[in-house]
PDB file of C-alpha atoms in Angstrom:
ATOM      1  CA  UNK A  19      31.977 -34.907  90.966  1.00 47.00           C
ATOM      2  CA  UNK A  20      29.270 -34.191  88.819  1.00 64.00           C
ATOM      3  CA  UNK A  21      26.042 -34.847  90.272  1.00 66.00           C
ATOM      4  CA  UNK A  22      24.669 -36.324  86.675  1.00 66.00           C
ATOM      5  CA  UNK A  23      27.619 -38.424  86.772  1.00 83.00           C
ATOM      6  CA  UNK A  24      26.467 -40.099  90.084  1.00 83.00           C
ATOM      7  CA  UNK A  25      23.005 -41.272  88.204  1.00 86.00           C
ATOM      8  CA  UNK A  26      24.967 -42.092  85.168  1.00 86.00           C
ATOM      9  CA  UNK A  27      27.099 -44.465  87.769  1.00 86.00           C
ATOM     10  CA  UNK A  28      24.324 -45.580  89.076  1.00 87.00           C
ATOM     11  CA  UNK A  29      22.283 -47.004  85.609  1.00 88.00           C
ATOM     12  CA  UNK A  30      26.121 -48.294  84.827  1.00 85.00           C
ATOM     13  CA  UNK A  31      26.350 -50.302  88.025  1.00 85.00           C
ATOM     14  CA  UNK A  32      29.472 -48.296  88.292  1.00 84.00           C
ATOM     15  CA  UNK A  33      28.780 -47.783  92.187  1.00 79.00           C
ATOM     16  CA  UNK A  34      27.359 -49.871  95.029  1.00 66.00           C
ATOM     17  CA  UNK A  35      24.313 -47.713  94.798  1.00 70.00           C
ATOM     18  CA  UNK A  36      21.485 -50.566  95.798  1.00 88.00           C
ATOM     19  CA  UNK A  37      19.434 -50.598  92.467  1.00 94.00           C
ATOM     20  CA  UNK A  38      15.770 -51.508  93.103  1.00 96.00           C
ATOM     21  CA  UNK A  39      14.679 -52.027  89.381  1.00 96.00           C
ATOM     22  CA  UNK A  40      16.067 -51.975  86.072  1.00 96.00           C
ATOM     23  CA  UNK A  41      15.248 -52.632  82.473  1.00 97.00           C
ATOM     24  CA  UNK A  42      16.345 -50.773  79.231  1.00 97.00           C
ATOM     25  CA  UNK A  43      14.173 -47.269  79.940  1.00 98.00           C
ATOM     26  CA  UNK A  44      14.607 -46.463  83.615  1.00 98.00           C
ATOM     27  CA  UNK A  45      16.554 -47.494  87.191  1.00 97.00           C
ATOM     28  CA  UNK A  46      15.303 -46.950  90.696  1.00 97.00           C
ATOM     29  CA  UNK A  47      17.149 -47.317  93.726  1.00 96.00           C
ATOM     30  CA  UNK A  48      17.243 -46.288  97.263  1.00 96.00           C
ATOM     31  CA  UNK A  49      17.794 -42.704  98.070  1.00 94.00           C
ATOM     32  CA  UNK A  50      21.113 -41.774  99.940  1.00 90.00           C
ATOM     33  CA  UNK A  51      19.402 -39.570 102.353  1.00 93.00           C
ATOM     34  CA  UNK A  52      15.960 -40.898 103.338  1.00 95.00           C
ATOM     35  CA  UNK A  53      13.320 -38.776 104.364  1.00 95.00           C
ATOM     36  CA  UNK A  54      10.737 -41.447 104.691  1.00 97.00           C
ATOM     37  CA  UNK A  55      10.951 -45.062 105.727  1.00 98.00           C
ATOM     38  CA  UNK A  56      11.098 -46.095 102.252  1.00 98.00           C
ATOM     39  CA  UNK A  57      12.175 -43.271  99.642  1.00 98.00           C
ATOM     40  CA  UNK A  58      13.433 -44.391  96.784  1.00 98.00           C
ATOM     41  CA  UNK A  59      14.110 -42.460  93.231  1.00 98.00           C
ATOM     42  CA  UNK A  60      13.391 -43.590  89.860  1.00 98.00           C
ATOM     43  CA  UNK A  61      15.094 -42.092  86.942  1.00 97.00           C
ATOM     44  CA  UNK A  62      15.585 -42.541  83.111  1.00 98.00           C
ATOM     45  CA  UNK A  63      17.927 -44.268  81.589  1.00 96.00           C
ATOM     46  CA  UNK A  64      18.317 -41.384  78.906  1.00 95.00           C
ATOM     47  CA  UNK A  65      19.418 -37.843  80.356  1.00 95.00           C
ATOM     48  CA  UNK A  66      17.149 -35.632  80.414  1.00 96.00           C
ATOM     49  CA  UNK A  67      17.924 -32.662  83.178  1.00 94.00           C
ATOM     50  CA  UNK A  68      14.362 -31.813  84.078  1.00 95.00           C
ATOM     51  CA  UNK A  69      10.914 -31.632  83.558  1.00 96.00           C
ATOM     52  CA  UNK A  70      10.918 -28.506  81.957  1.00 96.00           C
ATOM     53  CA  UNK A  71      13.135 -30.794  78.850  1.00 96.00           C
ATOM     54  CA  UNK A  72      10.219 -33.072  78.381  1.00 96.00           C
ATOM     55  CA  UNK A  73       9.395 -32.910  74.948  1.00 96.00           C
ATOM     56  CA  UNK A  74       7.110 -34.594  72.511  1.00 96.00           C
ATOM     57  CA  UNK A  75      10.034 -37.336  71.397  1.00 95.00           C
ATOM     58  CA  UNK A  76      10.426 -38.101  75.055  1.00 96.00           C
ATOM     59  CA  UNK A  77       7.061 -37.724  76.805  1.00 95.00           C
ATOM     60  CA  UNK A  78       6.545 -41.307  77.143  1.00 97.00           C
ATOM     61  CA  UNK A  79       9.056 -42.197  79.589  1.00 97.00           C
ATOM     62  CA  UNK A  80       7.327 -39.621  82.198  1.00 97.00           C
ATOM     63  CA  UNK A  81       4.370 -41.800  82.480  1.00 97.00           C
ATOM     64  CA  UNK A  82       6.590 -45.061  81.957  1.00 98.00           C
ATOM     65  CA  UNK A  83       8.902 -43.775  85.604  1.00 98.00           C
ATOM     66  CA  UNK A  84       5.455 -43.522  86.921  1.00 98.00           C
ATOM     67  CA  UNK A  85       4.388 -46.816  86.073  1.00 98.00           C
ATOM     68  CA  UNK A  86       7.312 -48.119  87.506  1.00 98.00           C
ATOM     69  CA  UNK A  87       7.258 -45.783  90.990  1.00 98.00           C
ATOM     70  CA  UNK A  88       3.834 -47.438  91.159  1.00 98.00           C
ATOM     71  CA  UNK A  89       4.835 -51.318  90.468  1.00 98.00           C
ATOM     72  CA  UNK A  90       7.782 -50.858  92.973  1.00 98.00           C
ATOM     73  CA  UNK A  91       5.168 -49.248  95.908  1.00 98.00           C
ATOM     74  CA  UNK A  92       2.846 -52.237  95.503  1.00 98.00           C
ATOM     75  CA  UNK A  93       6.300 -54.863  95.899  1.00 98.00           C
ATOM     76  CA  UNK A  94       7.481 -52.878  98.703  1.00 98.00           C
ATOM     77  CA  UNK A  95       4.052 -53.517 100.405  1.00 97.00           C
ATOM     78  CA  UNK A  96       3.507 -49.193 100.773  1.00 98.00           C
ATOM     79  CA  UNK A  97       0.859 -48.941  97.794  1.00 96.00           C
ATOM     80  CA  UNK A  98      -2.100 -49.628 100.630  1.00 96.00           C
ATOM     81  CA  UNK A  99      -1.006 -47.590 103.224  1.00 96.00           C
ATOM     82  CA  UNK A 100      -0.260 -44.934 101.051  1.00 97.00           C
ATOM     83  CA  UNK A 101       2.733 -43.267  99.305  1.00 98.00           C
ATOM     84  CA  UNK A 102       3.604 -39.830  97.633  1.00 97.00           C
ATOM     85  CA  UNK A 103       5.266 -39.213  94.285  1.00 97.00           C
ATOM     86  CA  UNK A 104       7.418 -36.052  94.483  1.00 96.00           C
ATOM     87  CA  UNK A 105       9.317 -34.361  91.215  1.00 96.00           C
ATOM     88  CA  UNK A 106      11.524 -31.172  91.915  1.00 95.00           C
ATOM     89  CA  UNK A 107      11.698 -29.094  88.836  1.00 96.00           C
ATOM     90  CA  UNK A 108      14.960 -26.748  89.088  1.00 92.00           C
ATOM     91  CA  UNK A 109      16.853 -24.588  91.707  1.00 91.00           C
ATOM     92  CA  UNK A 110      13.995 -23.423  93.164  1.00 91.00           C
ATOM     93  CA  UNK A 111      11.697 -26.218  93.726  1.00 92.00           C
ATOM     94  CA  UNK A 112      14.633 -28.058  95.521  1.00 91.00           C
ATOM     95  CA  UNK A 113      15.804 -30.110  92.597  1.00 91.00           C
ATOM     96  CA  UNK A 114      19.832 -30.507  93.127  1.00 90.00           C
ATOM     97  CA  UNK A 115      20.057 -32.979  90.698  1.00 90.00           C
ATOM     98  CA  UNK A 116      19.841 -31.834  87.833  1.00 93.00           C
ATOM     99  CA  UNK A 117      18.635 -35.564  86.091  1.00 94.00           C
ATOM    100  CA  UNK A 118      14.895 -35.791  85.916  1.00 96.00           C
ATOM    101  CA  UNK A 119      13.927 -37.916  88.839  1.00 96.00           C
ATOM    102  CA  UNK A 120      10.812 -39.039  90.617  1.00 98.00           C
ATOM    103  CA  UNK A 121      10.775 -39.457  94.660  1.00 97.00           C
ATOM    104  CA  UNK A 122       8.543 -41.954  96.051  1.00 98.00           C
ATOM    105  CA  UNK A 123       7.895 -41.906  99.791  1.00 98.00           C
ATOM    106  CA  UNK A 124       5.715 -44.285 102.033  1.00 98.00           C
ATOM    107  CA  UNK A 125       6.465 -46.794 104.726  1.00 96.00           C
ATOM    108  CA  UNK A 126       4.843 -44.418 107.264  1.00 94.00           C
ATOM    109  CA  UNK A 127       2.432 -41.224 108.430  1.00 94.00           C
ATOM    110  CA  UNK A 128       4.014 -38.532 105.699  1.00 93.00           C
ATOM    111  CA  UNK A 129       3.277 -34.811 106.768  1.00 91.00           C
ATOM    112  CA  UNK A 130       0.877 -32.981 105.122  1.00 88.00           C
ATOM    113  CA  UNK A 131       1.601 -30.880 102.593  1.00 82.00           C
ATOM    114  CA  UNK A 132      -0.601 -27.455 102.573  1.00 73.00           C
TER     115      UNK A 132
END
């Protein structure tokens, strides 16, 4: 299957996928495959495959998944402690994916990144 198709599912509530938040712009939900305590994903409602397709029509909704990432640390109690915010532009960068989507990590002691 498609890997788009799975986030497509997803905003759909085509799947069990555990869906944190929703409105009519964006849908976060738990990742599959945790690497934190809490890790969850927020993505657009509108396909867009990376950041490298953010345009001028569409730059809003970047700062508007933020805004969200951020609403839905502070409810999961992780916005004190701490949490990082993690986007994977293309092959190389590790995005496999390809559906612009923003990681959010916390819950714990994350490793430094140098």
């Amino acid at each position: 299957m498609n890997n788009k198709i799975i986030f497509e599912k997803i905003i759909q509530k085509k799947t069990s996928k555990n869906i944190i938040y929703q409105d009519k712009q964006v849908t976060a939900f738990y990742d599959i495959k945790p690497q934190a305590l809490v890790h969850f994903l927020v993505i657009p409602n509108i396909y867009i495959s990376s950041l490298n397709e953010i345009t001028k029509k569409n730059k809003d909704i970047v700062g508007y998944m933020m805004y969200i990432a951020i609403k839905i640390a502070k409810q999961l109690k992780i916005s004190d402690s701490g949490y990082r915010i993690v986007v994977n532009c293309n092959k190389n960068a590790g995005q496999e994916i390809k559906y612009l989507h923003i990681h959010v990590l916390g819950g714990e002691k994350l490793n430094n990144i140098n």
